[in-house]
Amino acid sequence: MEDAKDPCFWSRICMHSIAKLSKEATTFRRVMESLFRHFDDTNSWLSKNGLALCVLLDMQMFMENSGQNINLTISILVTHLGHKAVLKQPEMQISIVEVIAALAEQSRAQASAATIGAISDLVRHMKKTLHVTLGSRDLEVVKWNDKLRKAVDECIVQLSNKVMLDQSST
């Protein structure tokens, strides 16, 4: 009966219900995009102890334990980096990339086409970042883009390790 009064209990039930939606990719994508926009609006992306990482790690654990693929979540999250509200906030971009890297590092799921697609999208995002840095004389922009590039590098390494580990185990 105490659980009924605990908001953490209910938030986990909601996250588990959302995770169950991953069987239908379009519905899952729409729900996750709404969740990500909420994280944007509430500035919940801080990777070290932010709400987004806690929620997504919990969802990842549930999905992996029920045999569902977390790679779709990572792919949708990488795509979210291109959202117009995120593009204007370099600190948020860095935090989102760090969350993606943490999810990839913690994931037990095997790499999939979605993982390869996420790596490709991150490389494309890095290319845009490098173009902005090359054309800018603003030291603040250069500094943020350098931090973002380093975060994207680390994220690509984490995702690539997934692919390489899966290749070596086959």
PDB file of C-alpha atoms in Angstrom, residues 100-101 103-105 110-112 114-120 122-123 152-168:
ATOM      1  CA  ILE A 100      23.708   8.293 -25.511  1.00  0.00           C
ATOM      2  CA  ALA A 101      27.254   7.167 -24.672  1.00  0.00           C
ATOM      3  CA  LEU A 103      23.232   4.092 -22.626  1.00  0.00           C
ATOM      4  CA  ALA A 104      25.507   2.426 -25.185  1.00  0.00           C
ATOM      5  CA  GLU A 105      28.071   1.581 -22.517  1.00  0.00           C
ATOM      6  CA  GLN A 110      23.578  -6.664 -29.554  1.00  0.00           C
ATOM      7  CA  ALA A 111      24.346  -4.116 -32.225  1.00  0.00           C
ATOM      8  CA  SER A 112      21.778  -3.757 -34.979  1.00  0.00           C
ATOM      9  CA  ALA A 114      19.841   0.994 -35.746  1.00  0.00           C
ATOM     10  CA  THR A 115      23.262   1.079 -34.046  1.00  0.00           C
ATOM     11  CA  ILE A 116      25.040   1.494 -37.377  1.00  0.00           C
ATOM     12  CA  GLY A 117      22.531   4.195 -38.333  1.00  0.00           C
ATOM     13  CA  ALA A 118      23.145   5.990 -35.028  1.00  0.00           C
ATOM     14  CA  ILE A 119      26.903   5.959 -35.665  1.00  0.00           C
ATOM     15  CA  SER A 120      26.330   7.331 -39.171  1.00  0.00           C
ATOM     16  CA  LEU A 122      26.610  11.004 -35.153  1.00  0.00           C
ATOM     17  CA  VAL A 123      29.359  11.252 -37.770  1.00  0.00           C
ATOM     18  CA  VAL A 152      30.546  12.834 -29.988  1.00  0.00           C
ATOM     19  CA  ASP A 153      33.948  11.111 -30.373  1.00  0.00           C
ATOM     20  CA  GLU A 154      33.414   9.256 -27.084  1.00  0.00           C
ATOM     21  CA  CYS A 155      29.868   8.338 -28.034  1.00  0.00           C
ATOM     22  CA  ILE A 156      30.978   6.965 -31.405  1.00  0.00           C
ATOM     23  CA  VAL A 157      33.641   4.922 -29.613  1.00  0.00           C
ATOM     24  CA  GLN A 158      31.007   3.434 -27.263  1.00  0.00           C
ATOM     25  CA  LEU A 159      28.663   2.574 -30.125  1.00  0.00           C
ATOM     26  CA  SER A 160      31.520   1.219 -32.264  1.00  0.00           C
ATOM     27  CA  ASN A 161      32.660  -0.971 -29.376  1.00  0.00           C
ATOM     28  CA  LYS A 162      29.183  -2.515 -29.391  1.00  0.00           C
ATOM     29  CA  VAL A 163      29.517  -3.332 -33.079  1.00  0.00           C
ATOM     30  CA  MET A 164      33.078  -4.640 -32.691  1.00  0.00           C
ATOM     31  CA  LEU A 165      32.183  -6.819 -29.681  1.00  0.00           C
ATOM     32  CA  ASP A 166      29.260  -8.303 -31.582  1.00  0.00           C
ATOM     33  CA  GLN A 167      31.473  -8.936 -34.642  1.00  0.00           C
ATOM     34  CA  SER A 168      34.124 -10.717 -32.569  1.00  0.00           C
TER      35      SER A 168
END
